[in-house]
C-alpha cells in the first residue's frame, strides 16, 4: 500500500498488537512510546496516518495533538484511548483529531477507520499539496508562507497558528477559551489580553491587503469570514 502509520502508545502489549495487525494488512508501521519520542517522530518523519493514545509519559496525547496542529501539520490523527466520556471525545475532536475510538476496541473497526483516513488523505493530497485557503488568503503549510491577494504576510509563529485555526473553521464562531487552549495550549483565565493582542495584529496584517475577515462578536468570540449576520464589530 505504501501507507506509513505512526502508532503512539506507551502500553507495549497494545502497541505490539496494533503493529502486528497493521503490518499484516500491508502497512508500514513505526511506534513511539512516550510524548517526547512521539514529537520527534512527528517532526522528522512523513506519515499518512497517526494513531494516538491520550495518556502518555511526558507530553500527553492531547497536548501533542494541539502542538502538531499548531505547527500546521494536517496528517489524519485517530485518537485511540480509554477516555470514553462525551466531553473527552469533544475535546479530542476539537483539538484536531480526525477520528476517535475508545478502548477496548475491535481491530476490524480500527482497521476500517485507518483505511478510511488513508483514503481521505490520498484524495485530498494534503501531504503533497498542504495548502489552506479562504477567499484570497492562502497559507502553505510546507513552506510556512502566507499571503493575501498575492501579497506576502510576515507572520509570527503564534499569528500563523491563529490563521491555521481560523482557516480550518471559516464561518464558525470560536470562543476565546477554545482559541487560547488550542493555540497556547493553556487554560484561558479571562484576564490576559495576549489573545486579543495577537488577533489584533493578525487582523491588521490581513487588512493591509483587503477587507476585514476576522470579526469580534461581543461576548461570543471571533469569526473568520463573512459575519454579516452576527453583528460583528
PDB file of C-alpha atoms in Angstrom:
ATOM      1  CA  UNK A   1       0.000   0.000   0.000  1.00  0.00           C
ATOM      2  CA  UNK A   2       2.868   2.368   0.740  1.00  0.00           C
ATOM      3  CA  UNK A   3       0.936   3.805   3.698  1.00  0.00           C
ATOM      4  CA  UNK A   4       3.100   4.831   6.667  1.00  0.00           C
ATOM      5  CA  UNK A   5       1.456   4.763  10.094  1.00  0.00           C
ATOM      6  CA  UNK A   6       2.853   6.075  13.374  1.00  0.00           C
ATOM      7  CA  UNK A   7       1.442   4.356  16.473  1.00  0.00           C
ATOM      8  CA  UNK A   8       1.896   6.468  19.613  1.00  0.00           C
ATOM      9  CA  UNK A   9       1.172   4.121  22.504  1.00  0.00           C
ATOM     10  CA  UNK A  10       3.010   3.556  25.790  1.00  0.00           C
ATOM     11  CA  UNK A  11       1.466   0.172  26.641  1.00  0.00           C
ATOM     12  CA  UNK A  12       3.722  -2.390  24.982  1.00  0.00           C
ATOM     13  CA  UNK A  13       1.077  -5.134  24.643  1.00  0.00           C
ATOM     14  CA  UNK A  14      -1.395  -2.837  22.877  1.00  0.00           C
ATOM     15  CA  UNK A  15       1.323  -1.340  20.679  1.00  0.00           C
ATOM     16  CA  UNK A  16       2.602  -4.779  19.655  1.00  0.00           C
ATOM     17  CA  UNK A  17      -0.947  -5.935  18.871  1.00  0.00           C
ATOM     18  CA  UNK A  18      -1.594  -2.869  16.718  1.00  0.00           C
ATOM     19  CA  UNK A  19       1.706  -3.009  14.883  1.00  0.00           C
ATOM     20  CA  UNK A  20       1.453  -6.724  14.158  1.00  0.00           C
ATOM     21  CA  UNK A  21      -2.100  -6.419  12.873  1.00  0.00           C
ATOM     22  CA  UNK A  22      -1.443  -3.353  10.738  1.00  0.00           C
ATOM     23  CA  UNK A  23       1.721  -4.806   9.261  1.00  0.00           C
ATOM     24  CA  UNK A  24      -0.178  -7.973   8.326  1.00  0.00           C
ATOM     25  CA  UNK A  25      -2.504  -5.702   6.354  1.00  0.00           C
ATOM     26  CA  UNK A  26       0.465  -4.328   4.408  1.00  0.00           C
ATOM     27  CA  UNK A  27       1.030  -1.030   6.214  1.00  0.00           C
ATOM     28  CA  UNK A  28       4.437   0.302   7.196  1.00  0.00           C
ATOM     29  CA  UNK A  29       4.222   0.919  10.940  1.00  0.00           C
ATOM     30  CA  UNK A  30       6.511   2.574  13.486  1.00  0.00           C
ATOM     31  CA  UNK A  31       5.955   3.170  17.178  1.00  0.00           C
ATOM     32  CA  UNK A  32       6.664   5.936  19.694  1.00  0.00           C
ATOM     33  CA  UNK A  33       6.298   5.028  23.370  1.00  0.00           C
ATOM     34  CA  UNK A  34       6.128   8.471  25.008  1.00  0.00           C
ATOM     35  CA  UNK A  35       5.256  12.062  24.194  1.00  0.00           C
ATOM     36  CA  UNK A  36       8.787  13.311  23.632  1.00  0.00           C
ATOM     37  CA  UNK A  37       9.700  10.452  21.317  1.00  0.00           C
ATOM     38  CA  UNK A  38       6.401  10.916  19.507  1.00  0.00           C
ATOM     39  CA  UNK A  39       7.040  14.616  18.914  1.00  0.00           C
ATOM     40  CA  UNK A  40      10.455  13.819  17.460  1.00  0.00           C
ATOM     41  CA  UNK A  41       8.867  11.269  15.105  1.00  0.00           C
ATOM     42  CA  UNK A  42       6.140  13.686  14.072  1.00  0.00           C
ATOM     43  CA  UNK A  43       8.619  16.484  13.423  1.00  0.00           C
ATOM     44  CA  UNK A  44      11.106  14.443  11.455  1.00  0.00           C
ATOM     45  CA  UNK A  45       9.001  11.792   9.728  1.00  0.00           C
ATOM     46  CA  UNK A  46       6.413  11.730   6.968  1.00  0.00           C
ATOM     47  CA  UNK A  47       3.228   9.887   7.963  1.00  0.00           C
ATOM     48  CA  UNK A  48      -0.051   9.074   6.273  1.00  0.00           C
ATOM     49  CA  UNK A  49      -1.968   8.244   9.468  1.00  0.00           C
ATOM     50  CA  UNK A  50      -1.212   8.702  13.169  1.00  0.00           C
ATOM     51  CA  UNK A  51      -2.814   6.500  15.857  1.00  0.00           C
ATOM     52  CA  UNK A  52      -2.542   8.383  19.151  1.00  0.00           C
ATOM     53  CA  UNK A  53      -3.130   7.437  22.785  1.00  0.00           C
ATOM     54  CA  UNK A  54      -4.213  10.148  25.253  1.00  0.00           C
ATOM     55  CA  UNK A  55      -2.293   9.074  28.355  1.00  0.00           C
ATOM     56  CA  UNK A  56       1.435   9.132  27.607  1.00  0.00           C
ATOM     57  CA  UNK A  57       4.589   9.588  29.680  1.00  0.00           C
ATOM     58  CA  UNK A  58       5.891  13.114  29.228  1.00  0.00           C
ATOM     59  CA  UNK A  59       3.817  15.147  26.787  1.00  0.00           C
ATOM     60  CA  UNK A  60       0.247  13.810  26.835  1.00  0.00           C
ATOM     61  CA  UNK A  61      -1.646  12.961  23.669  1.00  0.00           C
ATOM     62  CA  UNK A  62      -3.947  15.986  23.714  1.00  0.00           C
ATOM     63  CA  UNK A  63      -1.063  18.429  24.120  1.00  0.00           C
ATOM     64  CA  UNK A  64       0.878  16.570  21.466  1.00  0.00           C
ATOM     65  CA  UNK A  65      -2.015  16.811  19.019  1.00  0.00           C
ATOM     66  CA  UNK A  66      -2.523  20.523  19.659  1.00  0.00           C
ATOM     67  CA  UNK A  67       1.180  21.234  19.129  1.00  0.00           C
ATOM     68  CA  UNK A  68       1.124  19.187  15.923  1.00  0.00           C
ATOM     69  CA  UNK A  69      -1.854  21.105  14.532  1.00  0.00           C
ATOM     70  CA  UNK A  70      -0.393  24.443  15.623  1.00  0.00           C
ATOM     71  CA  UNK A  71       2.670  23.566  13.562  1.00  0.00           C
ATOM     72  CA  UNK A  72       0.347  23.362  10.561  1.00  0.00           C
ATOM     73  CA  UNK A  73       0.576  19.594  10.090  1.00  0.00           C
ATOM     74  CA  UNK A  74      -2.566  18.044   8.605  1.00  0.00           C
ATOM     75  CA  UNK A  75      -1.864  14.295   8.718  1.00  0.00           C
ATOM     76  CA  UNK A  76      -5.033  12.431   9.821  1.00  0.00           C
ATOM     77  CA  UNK A  77      -4.952  11.511  13.507  1.00  0.00           C
ATOM     78  CA  UNK A  78      -7.030   8.796  15.188  1.00  0.00           C
ATOM     79  CA  UNK A  79      -7.339   9.067  18.959  1.00  0.00           C
ATOM     80  CA  UNK A  80      -7.290   5.581  20.497  1.00  0.00           C
ATOM     81  CA  UNK A  81      -7.920   5.940  24.214  1.00  0.00           C
ATOM     82  CA  UNK A  82      -9.744   4.594  27.248  1.00  0.00           C
ATOM     83  CA  UNK A  83     -11.251   8.045  27.848  1.00  0.00           C
ATOM     84  CA  UNK A  84     -14.799   7.456  26.698  1.00  0.00           C
ATOM     85  CA  UNK A  85     -16.714  10.438  28.139  1.00  0.00           C
ATOM     86  CA  UNK A  86     -18.523  12.598  25.602  1.00  0.00           C
ATOM     87  CA  UNK A  87     -16.622  15.646  26.883  1.00  0.00           C
ATOM     88  CA  UNK A  88     -13.308  13.892  26.191  1.00  0.00           C
ATOM     89  CA  UNK A  89     -14.399  12.972  22.670  1.00  0.00           C
ATOM     90  CA  UNK A  90     -15.399  16.579  22.040  1.00  0.00           C
ATOM     91  CA  UNK A  91     -12.053  17.871  23.352  1.00  0.00           C
ATOM     92  CA  UNK A  92     -10.140  15.413  21.224  1.00  0.00           C
ATOM     93  CA  UNK A  93     -12.002  16.215  18.025  1.00  0.00           C
ATOM     94  CA  UNK A  94     -11.988  19.970  18.676  1.00  0.00           C
ATOM     95  CA  UNK A  95      -8.227  19.820  19.200  1.00  0.00           C
ATOM     96  CA  UNK A  96      -7.706  18.445  15.710  1.00  0.00           C
ATOM     97  CA  UNK A  97      -8.312  14.697  15.795  1.00  0.00           C
ATOM     98  CA  UNK A  98      -9.946  13.320  12.647  1.00  0.00           C
ATOM     99  CA  UNK A  99     -11.474  10.331  14.431  1.00  0.00           C
ATOM    100  CA  UNK A 100     -11.872   8.935  17.945  1.00  0.00           C
ATOM    101  CA  UNK A 101     -12.035   5.296  19.030  1.00  0.00           C
ATOM    102  CA  UNK A 102     -12.380   4.082  22.618  1.00  0.00           C
ATOM    103  CA  UNK A 103     -10.600   1.153  24.268  1.00  0.00           C
ATOM    104  CA  UNK A 104     -11.412  -1.703  24.366  1.00  0.00           C
ATOM    105  CA  UNK A 105     -11.841  -1.828  20.603  1.00  0.00           C
ATOM    106  CA  UNK A 106     -12.310  -4.335  17.811  1.00  0.00           C
ATOM    107  CA  UNK A 107      -9.306  -4.448  15.498  1.00  0.00           C
ATOM    108  CA  UNK A 108     -11.605  -4.744  12.472  1.00  0.00           C
ATOM    109  CA  UNK A 109     -13.186  -1.389  13.346  1.00  0.00           C
ATOM    110  CA  UNK A 110      -9.836   0.297  13.894  1.00  0.00           C
ATOM    111  CA  UNK A 111      -8.599  -1.107  10.581  1.00  0.00           C
ATOM    112  CA  UNK A 112     -11.667   0.219   8.761  1.00  0.00           C
ATOM    113  CA  UNK A 113     -11.168   3.675  10.272  1.00  0.00           C
ATOM    114  CA  UNK A 114      -7.474   3.728   9.390  1.00  0.00           C
ATOM    115  CA  UNK A 115      -8.268   2.724   5.810  1.00  0.00           C
ATOM    116  CA  UNK A 116     -10.897   5.458   5.554  1.00  0.00           C
ATOM    117  CA  UNK A 117      -8.447   8.058   6.846  1.00  0.00           C
ATOM    118  CA  UNK A 118      -5.766   6.892   4.424  1.00  0.00           C
ATOM    119  CA  UNK A 119      -8.244   7.172   1.534  1.00  0.00           C
ATOM    120  CA  UNK A 120      -9.188  10.714   2.574  1.00  0.00           C
ATOM    121  CA  UNK A 121      -5.521  11.638   2.782  1.00  0.00           C
ATOM    122  CA  UNK A 122      -4.921  10.269  -0.704  1.00  0.00           C
ATOM    123  CA  UNK A 123      -7.940  12.077  -2.205  1.00  0.00           C
ATOM    124  CA  UNK A 124      -7.207  15.436  -0.627  1.00  0.00           C
ATOM    125  CA  UNK A 125      -3.483  15.275  -1.314  1.00  0.00           C
ATOM    126  CA  UNK A 126      -2.804  17.080   1.928  1.00  0.00           C
ATOM    127  CA  UNK A 127       0.770  15.836   2.208  1.00  0.00           C
ATOM    128  CA  UNK A 128       1.587  16.510  -1.427  1.00  0.00           C
ATOM    129  CA  UNK A 129      -0.065  19.935  -1.503  1.00  0.00           C
ATOM    130  CA  UNK A 130      -0.547  21.161   2.071  1.00  0.00           C
ATOM    131  CA  UNK A 131      -2.198  24.481   1.238  1.00  0.00           C
ATOM    132  CA  UNK A 132      -5.047  26.052   3.182  1.00  0.00           C
ATOM    133  CA  UNK A 133      -7.045  28.882   1.681  1.00  0.00           C
ATOM    134  CA  UNK A 134     -10.131  31.051   2.078  1.00  0.00           C
ATOM    135  CA  UNK A 135     -11.112  33.673  -0.482  1.00  0.00           C
ATOM    136  CA  UNK A 136      -7.820  35.452  -1.286  1.00  0.00           C
ATOM    137  CA  UNK A 137      -5.959  34.248   1.820  1.00  0.00           C
ATOM    138  CA  UNK A 138      -3.539  31.380   1.285  1.00  0.00           C
ATOM    139  CA  UNK A 139      -1.249  29.504   3.677  1.00  0.00           C
ATOM    140  CA  UNK A 140       1.279  26.904   2.524  1.00  0.00           C
ATOM    141  CA  UNK A 141       1.923  24.635   5.495  1.00  0.00           C
ATOM    142  CA  UNK A 142       5.038  23.131   3.940  1.00  0.00           C
ATOM    143  CA  UNK A 143       6.869  26.409   3.365  1.00  0.00           C
ATOM    144  CA  UNK A 144       5.062  28.429   6.098  1.00  0.00           C
ATOM    145  CA  UNK A 145       4.333  31.092   3.506  1.00  0.00           C
ATOM    146  CA  UNK A 146       1.147  33.087   3.991  1.00  0.00           C
ATOM    147  CA  UNK A 147      -0.203  35.625   1.549  1.00  0.00           C
ATOM    148  CA  UNK A 148      -3.308  37.615   0.756  1.00  0.00           C
ATOM    149  CA  UNK A 149      -4.211  38.664  -2.760  1.00  0.00           C
ATOM    150  CA  UNK A 150      -0.714  37.556  -3.750  1.00  0.00           C
ATOM    151  CA  UNK A 151       0.977  39.731  -1.120  1.00  0.00           C
ATOM    152  CA  UNK A 152       3.318  38.034   1.347  1.00  0.00           C
ATOM    153  CA  UNK A 153       2.266  38.206   5.019  1.00  0.00           C
ATOM    154  CA  UNK A 154       5.051  38.364   7.584  1.00  0.00           C
ATOM    155  CA  UNK A 155       3.523  36.365  10.445  1.00  0.00           C
ATOM    156  CA  UNK A 156       4.908  35.297  13.788  1.00  0.00           C
ATOM    157  CA  UNK A 157       4.554  31.651  14.857  1.00  0.00           C
ATOM    158  CA  UNK A 158       1.506  32.448  17.016  1.00  0.00           C
ATOM    159  CA  UNK A 159      -0.104  34.522  14.280  1.00  0.00           C
ATOM    160  CA  UNK A 160       0.332  31.648  11.852  1.00  0.00           C
ATOM    161  CA  UNK A 161      -1.140  29.213  14.395  1.00  0.00           C
ATOM    162  CA  UNK A 162      -4.134  31.540  14.749  1.00  0.00           C
ATOM    163  CA  UNK A 163      -4.528  31.749  10.980  1.00  0.00           C
ATOM    164  CA  UNK A 164      -4.387  27.949  10.680  1.00  0.00           C
ATOM    165  CA  UNK A 165      -7.176  27.648  13.255  1.00  0.00           C
ATOM    166  CA  UNK A 166      -9.287  30.298  11.514  1.00  0.00           C
ATOM    167  CA  UNK A 167      -8.743  28.730   8.086  1.00  0.00           C
ATOM    168  CA  UNK A 168      -9.773  25.368   9.497  1.00  0.00           C
ATOM    169  CA  UNK A 169     -13.071  26.836  10.790  1.00  0.00           C
ATOM    170  CA  UNK A 170     -14.256  29.579   8.395  1.00  0.00           C
ATOM    171  CA  UNK A 171     -17.682  30.970   9.232  1.00  0.00           C
ATOM    172  CA  UNK A 172     -17.623  29.361  12.685  1.00  0.00           C
ATOM    173  CA  UNK A 173     -17.744  31.323  15.941  1.00  0.00           C
ATOM    174  CA  UNK A 174     -14.685  30.384  18.012  1.00  0.00           C
ATOM    175  CA  UNK A 175     -14.740  31.257  21.696  1.00  0.00           C
ATOM    176  CA  UNK A 176     -11.741  32.885  23.346  1.00  0.00           C
ATOM    177  CA  UNK A 177     -11.371  29.843  25.584  1.00  0.00           C
ATOM    178  CA  UNK A 178     -11.260  27.469  22.624  1.00  0.00           C
ATOM    179  CA  UNK A 179      -8.757  29.576  20.695  1.00  0.00           C
ATOM    180  CA  UNK A 180      -6.492  30.110  23.690  1.00  0.00           C
ATOM    181  CA  UNK A 181      -6.464  26.435  24.665  1.00  0.00           C
ATOM    182  CA  UNK A 182      -5.685  25.295  21.122  1.00  0.00           C
ATOM    183  CA  UNK A 183      -3.101  27.929  20.167  1.00  0.00           C
ATOM    184  CA  UNK A 184      -1.421  28.499  23.540  1.00  0.00           C
ATOM    185  CA  UNK A 185      -2.122  25.005  24.900  1.00  0.00           C
ATOM    186  CA  UNK A 186      -3.156  26.511  28.226  1.00  0.00           C
ATOM    187  CA  UNK A 187      -6.290  27.412  30.143  1.00  0.00           C
ATOM    188  CA  UNK A 188      -7.793  30.837  29.432  1.00  0.00           C
ATOM    189  CA  UNK A 189      -8.157  32.773  32.688  1.00  0.00           C
ATOM    190  CA  UNK A 190     -10.216  35.590  31.192  1.00  0.00           C
ATOM    191  CA  UNK A 191      -7.718  38.191  32.413  1.00  0.00           C
ATOM    192  CA  UNK A 192      -4.813  38.027  29.985  1.00  0.00           C
ATOM    193  CA  UNK A 193      -5.017  40.168  26.846  1.00  0.00           C
ATOM    194  CA  UNK A 194      -2.454  38.035  24.985  1.00  0.00           C
ATOM    195  CA  UNK A 195      -5.084  36.595  22.658  1.00  0.00           C
ATOM    196  CA  UNK A 196      -6.587  39.991  21.838  1.00  0.00           C
ATOM    197  CA  UNK A 197      -3.153  41.455  21.072  1.00  0.00           C
ATOM    198  CA  UNK A 198      -2.257  38.647  18.652  1.00  0.00           C
ATOM    199  CA  UNK A 199      -5.657  38.684  16.939  1.00  0.00           C
ATOM    200  CA  UNK A 200      -5.439  42.458  16.532  1.00  0.00           C
ATOM    201  CA  UNK A 201      -2.011  42.186  14.907  1.00  0.00           C
ATOM    202  CA  UNK A 202      -3.048  39.346  12.602  1.00  0.00           C
ATOM    203  CA  UNK A 203      -6.144  41.298  11.621  1.00  0.00           C
ATOM    204  CA  UNK A 204      -4.011  44.383  10.865  1.00  0.00           C
ATOM    205  CA  UNK A 205      -1.672  42.426   8.601  1.00  0.00           C
ATOM    206  CA  UNK A 206      -4.591  40.861   6.710  1.00  0.00           C
ATOM    207  CA  UNK A 207      -6.433  44.166   6.275  1.00  0.00           C
ATOM    208  CA  UNK A 208      -3.457  45.837   4.632  1.00  0.00           C
ATOM    209  CA  UNK A 209      -4.383  43.831   1.527  1.00  0.00           C
ATOM    210  CA  UNK A 210      -8.169  43.506   1.732  1.00  0.00           C
ATOM    211  CA  UNK A 211     -11.375  43.906   3.731  1.00  0.00           C
ATOM    212  CA  UNK A 212     -11.865  42.601   7.255  1.00  0.00           C
ATOM    213  CA  UNK A 213     -12.052  38.831   7.694  1.00  0.00           C
ATOM    214  CA  UNK A 214     -11.569  38.450  11.466  1.00  0.00           C
ATOM    215  CA  UNK A 215     -14.625  39.712  13.298  1.00  0.00           C
ATOM    216  CA  UNK A 216     -15.093  40.169  17.041  1.00  0.00           C
ATOM    217  CA  UNK A 217     -18.508  39.021  18.252  1.00  0.00           C
ATOM    218  CA  UNK A 218     -19.206  40.658  21.583  1.00  0.00           C
ATOM    219  CA  UNK A 219     -19.432  38.101  24.371  1.00  0.00           C
ATOM    220  CA  UNK A 220     -19.022  35.186  21.966  1.00  0.00           C
ATOM    221  CA  UNK A 221     -15.524  35.214  20.487  1.00  0.00           C
ATOM    222  CA  UNK A 222     -14.200  35.567  16.936  1.00  0.00           C
ATOM    223  CA  UNK A 223     -15.385  34.611  13.482  1.00  0.00           C
ATOM    224  CA  UNK A 224     -13.260  34.316  10.353  1.00  0.00           C
ATOM    225  CA  UNK A 225     -15.109  35.010   7.118  1.00  0.00           C
ATOM    226  CA  UNK A 226     -18.475  36.611   6.407  1.00  0.00           C
ATOM    227  CA  UNK A 227     -20.014  37.788   9.678  1.00  0.00           C
ATOM    228  CA  UNK A 228     -22.807  39.956   8.275  1.00  0.00           C
ATOM    229  CA  UNK A 229     -25.439  38.045  10.246  1.00  0.00           C
ATOM    230  CA  UNK A 230     -23.544  38.058  13.539  1.00  0.00           C
ATOM    231  CA  UNK A 231     -23.343  41.767  14.433  1.00  0.00           C
ATOM    232  CA  UNK A 232     -19.538  41.997  14.416  1.00  0.00           C
ATOM    233  CA  UNK A 233     -17.518  44.965  15.465  1.00  0.00           C
TER     234      UNK A 233
END
